[in-house]
Coordinates of C-alpha atoms (C1' of nucleotides) in Angstrom, one line a residue:
Chain J
X235 CA 13.1 37.2 13.9
X236 CA 12.6 36.8 9.8
X237 CA 10.7 33.3 10.8
X238 CA 8.3 36.1 12.7
X239 CA 7.8 38.9 10.1
X240 CA 7.1 35.2 7.9
X241 CA 4.2 34.2 10.5
X242 CA 2.9 37.5 10.9
X243 CA 2.6 38.2 7.0
X244 CA 1.3 34.7 7.0
X245 CA -2.0 35.4 10.0
X246 CA -2.4 39.1 7.9
X247 CA -3.1 37.0 4.9
X248 CA -5.8 35.3 6.0
X249 CA -7.6 38.1 8.0
X250 CA -6.1 38.2 11.4
X251 CA -5.6 41.6 13.0
X252 CA -4.1 40.9 16.7
X253 CA -2.1 37.8 17.9
X254 CA -0.8 36.5 21.6
X255 CA 2.6 35.8 21.5
X256 CA 1.4 32.3 22.4
X257 CA -1.0 32.1 19.3
X258 CA 2.1 32.7 17.5
X259 CA 4.0 30.6 19.6
X260 CA 1.7 27.4 18.5
X261 CA 1.8 28.3 14.7
X262 CA 5.3 28.4 14.9
X263 CA 6.8 25.7 16.7
X264 CA 8.3 27.4 19.4
X265 CA 8.0 29.1 22.6
X266 CA 5.6 32.4 23.6
X267 CA 8.1 33.9 26.6
X268 CA 11.0 33.7 23.3
X269 CA 8.7 35.3 21.1
X270 CA 8.0 38.0 23.7
X271 CA 11.6 38.7 24.7
X272 CA 12.9 39.1 20.9
X273 CA 9.7 41.2 20.5
X274 CA 10.8 42.7 23.5
X275 CA 15.1 43.2 22.1
X276 CA 13.8 45.9 20.2
X277 CA 11.4 47.5 21.7
X278 CA 7.3 47.5 22.9
X279 CA 4.8 46.5 20.3
X280 CA 2.4 44.8 22.6
X281 CA -0.5 45.7 24.6
X282 CA -1.3 44.2 27.4
X283 CA -3.5 41.9 27.8
X284 CA -4.8 41.9 24.5
X285 CA -1.4 41.4 22.6
X286 CA 0.3 42.0 19.1
X287 CA -0.9 44.5 16.3
X288 CA 0.1 42.7 13.4
X289 CA -0.1 45.3 11.1
X290 CA 2.2 47.5 13.7
X291 CA 3.7 44.5 14.6
X292 CA 5.3 44.1 10.8
X293 CA 5.7 46.9 10.2
X294 CA 8.5 47.5 12.9
X295 CA 9.8 43.6 12.4
X296 CA 9.8 45.5 8.7
X297 CA 12.2 48.5 9.6
X298 CA 13.9 46.1 11.7
X299 CA 15.0 44.5 9.0
X300 CA 15.4 47.4 6.2
X301 CA 12.7 45.4 4.6
X302 CA 11.0 48.9 4.6
X303 CA 12.5 50.2 1.1
X304 CA 11.3 48.6 -2.2
X305 CA 14.2 45.9 -3.8
X306 CA 15.0 45.7 -7.1
X307 CA 16.4 41.5 -7.3
X308 CA 18.2 40.5 -10.0
X309 CA 19.2 37.2 -11.3
X310 CA 21.9 35.9 -13.4
X311 CA 21.6 32.5 -14.4
X312 CA 18.3 32.0 -16.4
X313 CA 18.5 28.3 -16.5
X314 CA 15.7 25.8 -14.1
X315 CA 16.5 27.3 -11.5
X316 CA 16.3 30.3 -12.7
X317 CA 13.1 30.6 -14.0
X318 CA 11.9 29.0 -10.8
X319 CA 12.4 32.1 -9.4
X320 CA 11.7 34.3 -11.9
X321 CA 8.3 32.3 -11.3
X322 CA 7.8 32.5 -8.0
X323 CA 5.8 35.1 -6.7
X324 CA 6.4 34.8 -3.0
X325 CA 9.0 37.7 -3.3
X326 CA 6.4 40.9 -2.7
X327 CA 5.6 41.1 0.8
X328 CA 8.6 41.8 1.3
X329 CA 9.2 44.8 -0.5
X330 CA 11.0 42.7 -3.4
X331 CA 10.8 42.8 -7.3
X332 CA 12.4 41.4 -9.3
X333 CA 14.0 43.7 -11.8
X334 CA 16.4 42.5 -14.3
X335 CA 18.0 38.7 -15.4
X336 CA 21.3 37.5 -17.5
X337 CA 22.3 34.9 -19.0
X338 CA 24.8 34.1 -21.5
X339 CA 23.0 31.9 -23.3
X340 CA 22.4 34.2 -26.6
X341 CA 19.6 32.3 -27.5
X342 CA 17.2 33.2 -24.3
X343 CA 18.9 36.9 -24.4
X344 CA 16.3 38.7 -25.3
X345 CA 13.3 36.3 -24.6
X346 CA 10.8 37.9 -21.9
X347 CA 9.7 35.2 -18.5
X348 CA 7.2 37.1 -16.7
X349 CA 7.7 41.6 -16.5
X350 CA 11.3 41.6 -16.7
X351 CA 13.7 40.4 -20.1
X352 CA 16.3 38.5 -19.9
X353 CA 19.7 40.3 -20.7
X354 CA 23.6 39.2 -21.7
X355 CA 25.9 39.4 -18.8
X356 CA 27.8 41.4 -20.1
X357 CA 25.4 44.3 -19.4
X358 CA 25.8 43.5 -15.3
X359 CA 27.8 46.7 -15.1
X360 CA 24.4 48.5 -15.2
X361 CA 22.9 47.6 -12.1
X362 CA 24.7 50.3 -10.0
X363 CA 22.9 53.4 -12.1
X364 CA 19.8 50.7 -12.0
X365 CA 19.5 50.9 -8.2
X366 CA 19.6 47.1 -7.8
X367 CA 22.0 45.8 -5.4
X368 CA 20.2 42.3 -4.5
X369 CA 21.6 39.5 -6.7
X370 CA 20.4 36.1 -6.8
X371 CA 23.3 33.2 -8.3
X372 CA 21.7 30.7 -10.1
X373 CA 24.8 29.7 -12.7
X374 CA 26.5 26.4 -12.6
X375 CA 29.3 26.4 -10.0
X376 CA 31.7 27.6 -11.9
X377 CA 30.8 30.3 -13.5
X378 CA 29.9 31.1 -10.1
X379 CA 33.2 33.3 -8.8
X380 CA 33.1 34.0 -12.0
X381 CA 29.7 35.3 -11.6
X382 CA 30.2 36.7 -8.2
X383 CA 32.8 39.0 -9.2
X384 CA 31.1 41.1 -11.8
X385 CA 28.4 40.9 -9.2
X386 CA 30.3 43.1 -6.9
X387 CA 32.3 45.1 -9.2
X388 CA 28.7 46.2 -10.2
X389 CA 28.2 47.9 -7.6
X390 CA 26.4 44.4 -5.5
X391 CA 25.8 45.0 -1.8
X392 CA 24.5 40.7 -0.8
X393 CA 24.4 37.5 -2.9
X394 CA 21.7 35.4 -2.6
X395 CA 24.1 32.0 -4.2
X396 CA 22.4 29.0 -5.6
X397 CA 26.1 27.3 -6.4
X398 CA 27.4 24.1 -3.9
X399 CA 30.6 26.2 -3.6
X400 CA 32.4 28.8 -1.9
X401 CA 32.5 32.4 -3.4
X402 CA 35.0 34.9 -2.0
X403 CA 33.7 38.7 -1.7
X404 CA 34.9 41.6 0.2
X405 CA 33.4 41.3 3.3
X406 CA 31.6 44.7 2.7
X407 CA 29.1 41.9 0.7
X408 CA 26.8 39.6 2.2
X409 CA 26.6 36.2 0.4
X410 CA 24.3 33.4 1.7
X411 CA 24.7 30.5 -0.3
X412 CA 22.3 27.4 -0.3
X413 CA 23.2 24.4 -0.5
X414 CA 20.6 21.9 -1.5
X415 CA 22.2 18.1 -1.1
X416 CA 23.6 20.2 1.8
X417 CA 20.2 21.2 3.1
X418 CA 19.2 18.1 2.9
X419 CA 22.5 15.7 4.3
X420 CA 20.7 17.4 7.3
X421 CA 17.5 15.4 7.2
X422 CA 19.1 11.5 8.2
X423 CA 20.3 12.2 11.9
X424 CA 16.3 13.3 12.7
X425 CA 15.4 10.2 11.3
X426 CA 16.1 7.0 14.2
X427 CA 15.2 3.6 12.6
X428 CA 17.3 3.4 9.4
Chain D
X11 CA 28.5 18.7 11.2
X12 CA 26.7 19.3 8.1
X13 CA 29.1 22.3 6.9
X14 CA 32.4 20.5 8.2
X15 CA 31.4 17.5 6.1
X16 CA 30.6 19.8 3.4
X17 CA 34.5 21.6 3.4
X18 CA 36.2 18.1 4.3
X19 CA 34.6 16.6 0.6
X20 CA 35.1 20.1 -0.9
X21 CA 39.8 19.6 0.6
X22 CA 39.1 15.2 -0.6
X23 CA 37.6 16.5 -4.5
X24 CA 41.1 18.9 -4.5
X25 CA 43.2 16.3 -3.4
X26 CA 44.3 16.9 0.1
X27 CA 44.7 14.1 2.3
X28 CA 44.9 16.2 5.3
X29 CA 44.0 18.8 7.5
X30 CA 43.9 20.6 10.4
X31 CA 41.9 23.1 12.5
X32 CA 43.4 25.5 11.5
X33 CA 43.0 25.4 7.6
X34 CA 39.8 23.9 8.4
X35 CA 38.5 27.0 9.7
X36 CA 40.1 29.4 8.0
X37 CA 38.9 27.7 4.3
X38 CA 35.2 27.3 6.2
X39 CA 35.5 31.1 8.5
X40 CA 34.3 29.7 11.6
X41 CA 37.2 29.9 14.6
X42 CA 39.7 27.0 15.3
X43 CA 39.0 26.3 18.9
X44 CA 35.3 25.9 17.9
X45 CA 36.2 22.7 15.3
X46 CA 37.9 20.6 17.8
X47 CA 35.5 21.4 20.3
X48 CA 32.5 19.7 17.8
X49 CA 35.1 17.1 16.7
X50 CA 35.8 15.9 20.2
X51 CA 32.6 15.6 21.6
X52 CA 32.5 13.0 18.7
X53 CA 35.3 11.1 19.6
X54 CA 38.6 11.4 18.7
X55 CA 39.4 11.6 15.1
X56 CA 42.4 13.3 14.8
X57 CA 46.9 13.5 15.2
X58 CA 48.4 15.2 17.6
X59 CA 50.7 17.7 15.7
X60 CA 49.2 16.6 12.2
X61 CA 45.5 17.4 11.9
X62 CA 43.4 15.6 11.0
X63 CA 43.2 13.1 7.9
X64 CA 40.7 13.8 5.8
X65 CA 39.1 10.3 4.6
X66 CA 38.6 8.8 8.1
X67 CA 37.7 12.2 9.3
X68 CA 34.9 12.2 6.7
X69 CA 33.8 8.5 7.1
X70 CA 33.2 9.1 10.8
X71 CA 31.3 12.9 10.3
X72 CA 29.6 10.6 7.6
X73 CA 28.4 7.8 10.6
X74 CA 27.7 10.7 13.4
X75 CA 25.3 12.0 11.1
X76 CA 23.6 8.5 9.1
X77 CA 24.9 9.3 5.6
X78 CA 27.3 6.1 4.8
X79 CA 24.1 4.9 3.9
X80 CA 23.2 4.7 0.5
X81 CA 20.1 6.8 -0.1
X82 CA 17.2 6.9 -2.1
X83 CA 15.3 9.9 -2.7
X84 CA 12.1 11.1 -4.8
X85 CA 11.6 14.8 -6.2
X86 CA 7.3 15.3 -5.9
X87 CA 6.8 18.5 -9.1
X88 CA 8.6 18.6 -11.9
X89 CA 8.1 22.4 -12.9
X90 CA 11.1 24.4 -13.1
X91 CA 12.1 23.4 -10.1
X92 CA 11.5 20.3 -9.7
X93 CA 13.7 19.8 -13.0
X94 CA 16.4 22.0 -11.5
X95 CA 16.8 19.4 -8.8
X96 CA 16.9 16.7 -10.9
X97 CA 19.8 18.4 -12.8
X98 CA 21.7 19.3 -9.7
X99 CA 25.1 16.9 -9.8
X100 CA 25.6 17.5 -5.7
X101 CA 24.0 14.9 -4.1
X102 CA 26.0 11.5 -4.7
X103 CA 28.4 12.6 -2.4
X104 CA 25.9 12.3 0.4
X105 CA 25.0 9.2 -0.9
X106 CA 22.3 10.4 -2.3
X107 CA 21.0 9.3 -5.6
X108 CA 17.1 10.7 -7.3
X109 CA 15.2 7.5 -7.4
X110 CA 11.7 8.5 -8.4
X111 CA 10.1 11.9 -9.4
X112 CA 6.4 12.2 -9.9
X113 CA 4.0 14.4 -11.1
X114 CA 0.6 15.1 -12.4
X115 CA 0.4 16.4 -15.1
X116 CA -0.1 13.7 -18.1
X117 CA 2.0 15.4 -20.2
X118 CA 5.1 14.9 -18.7
X119 CA 4.8 11.2 -16.9
X120 CA 6.7 9.2 -18.9
X121 CA 9.2 11.8 -19.2
X122 CA 12.7 10.6 -18.8
X123 CA 14.9 13.0 -17.5
X124 CA 18.4 11.6 -16.5
X125 CA 18.0 8.3 -15.6
X126 CA 14.5 8.1 -13.8
X127 CA 11.1 8.5 -15.5
X128 CA 8.6 10.5 -14.7
X129 CA 5.8 8.7 -12.9
X130 CA 2.2 9.2 -12.2
X131 CA 1.6 10.7 -8.7
X132 CA -1.0 8.7 -8.2
X133 CA 2.1 5.9 -7.7
X134 CA 3.0 7.6 -4.9
X135 CA 2.2 4.3 -2.4
X136 CA 5.4 2.7 -4.2
X137 CA 7.2 4.4 -2.6
X138 CA 7.7 2.2 0.7
X139 CA 8.3 -0.8 -1.4
X140 CA 10.8 0.6 -3.2
X141 CA 13.2 1.8 0.2
X142 CA 13.0 5.4 -0.7
X143 CA 11.8 7.6 2.0
X144 CA 13.4 10.3 1.9
X145 CA 11.7 13.3 -0.3
X146 CA 11.7 16.5 -1.7
X147 CA 8.8 18.4 -2.7
X148 CA 8.9 20.8 -5.0
X149 CA 4.9 21.2 -6.0
X150 CA 3.4 24.7 -5.9
X151 CA 2.2 25.9 -2.8
X152 CA -1.3 24.9 -2.5
X153 CA -0.7 21.9 -3.7
X154 CA 2.5 20.9 -0.2
X155 CA 0.1 20.4 2.2
X156 CA -1.5 16.9 -0.1
X157 CA 1.4 16.5 -1.4
X158 CA 3.1 16.0 2.1
X159 CA 0.2 14.0 3.6
X160 CA 0.0 11.5 0.9
X161 CA 4.0 10.6 1.6
X162 CA 3.8 10.7 4.9
X163 CA 1.2 8.3 3.8
X164 CA 3.9 6.6 1.8
X165 CA 5.8 6.0 4.5
X166 CA 8.4 8.9 4.0
X167 CA 10.2 9.9 7.2
X168 CA 11.8 13.0 5.4
X169 CA 10.6 16.3 3.3
X170 CA 12.9 18.9 2.3
X171 CA 10.5 21.6 1.6
X172 CA 10.6 24.2 -1.1
X173 CA 6.8 25.4 -1.1
X174 CA 6.9 29.0 1.4
X175 CA 4.2 27.6 3.2
X176 CA 3.4 25.0 6.3
X177 CA 2.8 21.7 6.6
X178 CA 2.1 20.3 9.4
X179 CA 3.3 16.3 9.5
X180 CA 3.2 14.0 12.4
X181 CA 6.2 14.5 14.5
X182 CA 8.3 11.3 13.9
X183 CA 8.1 12.5 10.1
X184 CA 11.0 15.4 10.2
X185 CA 10.7 18.4 8.0
X186 CA 13.4 21.2 6.8
X187 CA 11.8 24.7 4.5
X188 CA 13.5 26.5 2.6
X189 CA 11.9 29.3 1.2
X190 CA 13.7 31.3 -1.2
X191 CA 11.9 34.8 -0.3
X192 CA 12.8 34.3 4.1
X193 CA 16.5 33.9 2.3
X194 CA 16.7 36.9 0.8
X195 CA 14.5 38.8 3.3
X196 CA 17.5 38.2 5.8
X197 CA 20.5 40.3 2.8
X198 CA 18.7 43.2 3.9
X199 CA 20.1 44.4 7.7
X200 CA 23.1 43.1 7.3
X201 CA 23.8 46.3 3.8
X202 CA 24.5 48.5 6.4
X203 CA 24.3 52.3 4.2
X204 CA 20.8 52.3 2.4
Chain E
dC163 C1' -8.1 38.6 34.2
dT164 C1' -5.5 38.3 30.3
dA165 C1' -1.3 39.1 28.0
dT166 C1' 3.5 41.6 27.7
dG167 C1' 7.7 42.8 29.3
dT168 C1' 11.8 41.7 32.1
dG169 C1' 14.7 41.0 36.0
dA170 C1' 17.2 37.0 38.2
dA171 C1' 17.4 32.5 37.7
dT172 C1' 19.2 28.3 34.7
dT173 C1' 21.2 26.1 31.1
dT174 C1' 23.6 26.5 27.5
dA175 C1' 28.0 27.7 24.1
dT176 C1' 32.2 30.1 23.6
dT177 C1' 36.8 31.1 24.4
dC178 C1' 40.9 30.5 26.3
dA179 C1' 45.4 28.4 27.9
dC180 C1' 47.9 25.0 27.8
dA181 C1' 48.6 19.8 29.1
dG182 C1' 50.6 15.7 26.8
dC183 C1' 51.1 13.6 22.3
dA184 C1' 53.7 13.0 17.4
Chain Z
dT156 C1' 57.6 21.8 17.9
dG157 C1' 52.6 21.9 15.8
dC158 C1' 48.0 20.9 16.9
dT159 C1' 45.5 17.9 19.2
dG160 C1' 41.7 17.2 23.0
dT161 C1' 39.6 19.4 27.6
dG162 C1' 39.0 21.8 31.8
dA163 C1' 38.2 25.9 33.6
dA164 C1' 36.3 30.3 31.8
dT165 C1' 33.3 33.9 30.3
dA166 C1' 30.0 35.1 27.8
dA167 C1' 25.3 33.9 25.8
dA168 C1' 21.2 32.4 25.0
dT169 C1' 17.2 29.6 27.2
dT170 C1' 13.8 29.3 30.3
dC171 C1' 11.2 31.2 33.9
dA172 C1' 8.5 33.4 37.3
dC173 C1' 5.6 37.8 38.1
dA174 C1' 5.2 42.1 38.0
dT175 C1' 2.7 45.3 35.9
dA176 C1' -0.5 47.3 33.0
dG177 C1' -5.1 47.4 30.0

DNA sequence: CTATGTGAATTTATTCACAGCA
DNA sequence: TGCTGTGAATAAATTCACATAG
């Protein structure tokens, strides 16, 4: 569903108002009947003979994915990767807003990047009060587990982890780890000759 | 399989020499029988009563994933994200080495980061001669397609794309796109209450 | 006539249970 | 006894075909 949502948001940006399962399938490189099955599992969103109205379908999928309310994000670790995340402009369409940035480097604390000021990681405890329950971890590998522990303590309920390591959290907390090297390691398999 | 490989590499780093399917399953959060099925699909790697010898299993999986030969990588777009990729130390264990970096900013060209010098994107054509057939794209969104086109022209056969957009390439070229915002958008679904 | 939604058929993946080997 | 490897059973996902609605 997130892939479909991205495709629909892309079409909406380009001014499209409706789309058929075949159109969307071609755009995303999947099958039309797959899309229809997936959509119909959650309800009847389309109009026969016409297709799907992008605006209503988008808001339906956002509701299903719980993206219908604005969510605040904290970024922990403002190195190169953290800075790249702060500079990234693609969160808004999913209802996300970066609301806090943390680092443990005194030289960085207090600096403003975009419209958030970098805070001391010692202030992580304020997240609960500030209703921030989503975090992105972009700290060095050896600090990842400690950071995750502090985030859990601070009431964070989901983490996007960019450190290439296993972090263990209570199972009430959802973690998605993005390991650049491992993703890269998938590619050679699809490169046949040599 | 890439996930299994990462787990095995992790165990090897920590000095482990053999592992049972149950051990590995617990580490990775999957089922033991799933691991055995997956391994046995490619051949008989284990020893009954003992488990799997990590060293031999690792090299077997590397061969399967075509990671048994060293591969050179090019990074295109040395902004925050590109710098983070260049600084990243986790590629080596998969047999990757960053061998080239490119940007179109004259102020950056010629600078050395780590042990690669940033080159002008106009030099992308040299990749074929230098036997570099893997690339990571970390350029702004609106430059992604043009960059991909030039990489394909330069003989690149697989691309890891960090720009949140659709890029189209000949189907002989494999592309994996990592869209941070979309990955983040998967999380709220797993955060039950509010 | 177009495009959805859905049962049925088919294929694929997961899970189990246990034989077989160290 | 411990753990792998695998056939058989079960579940799930994919694909097809078409009735149905606009």
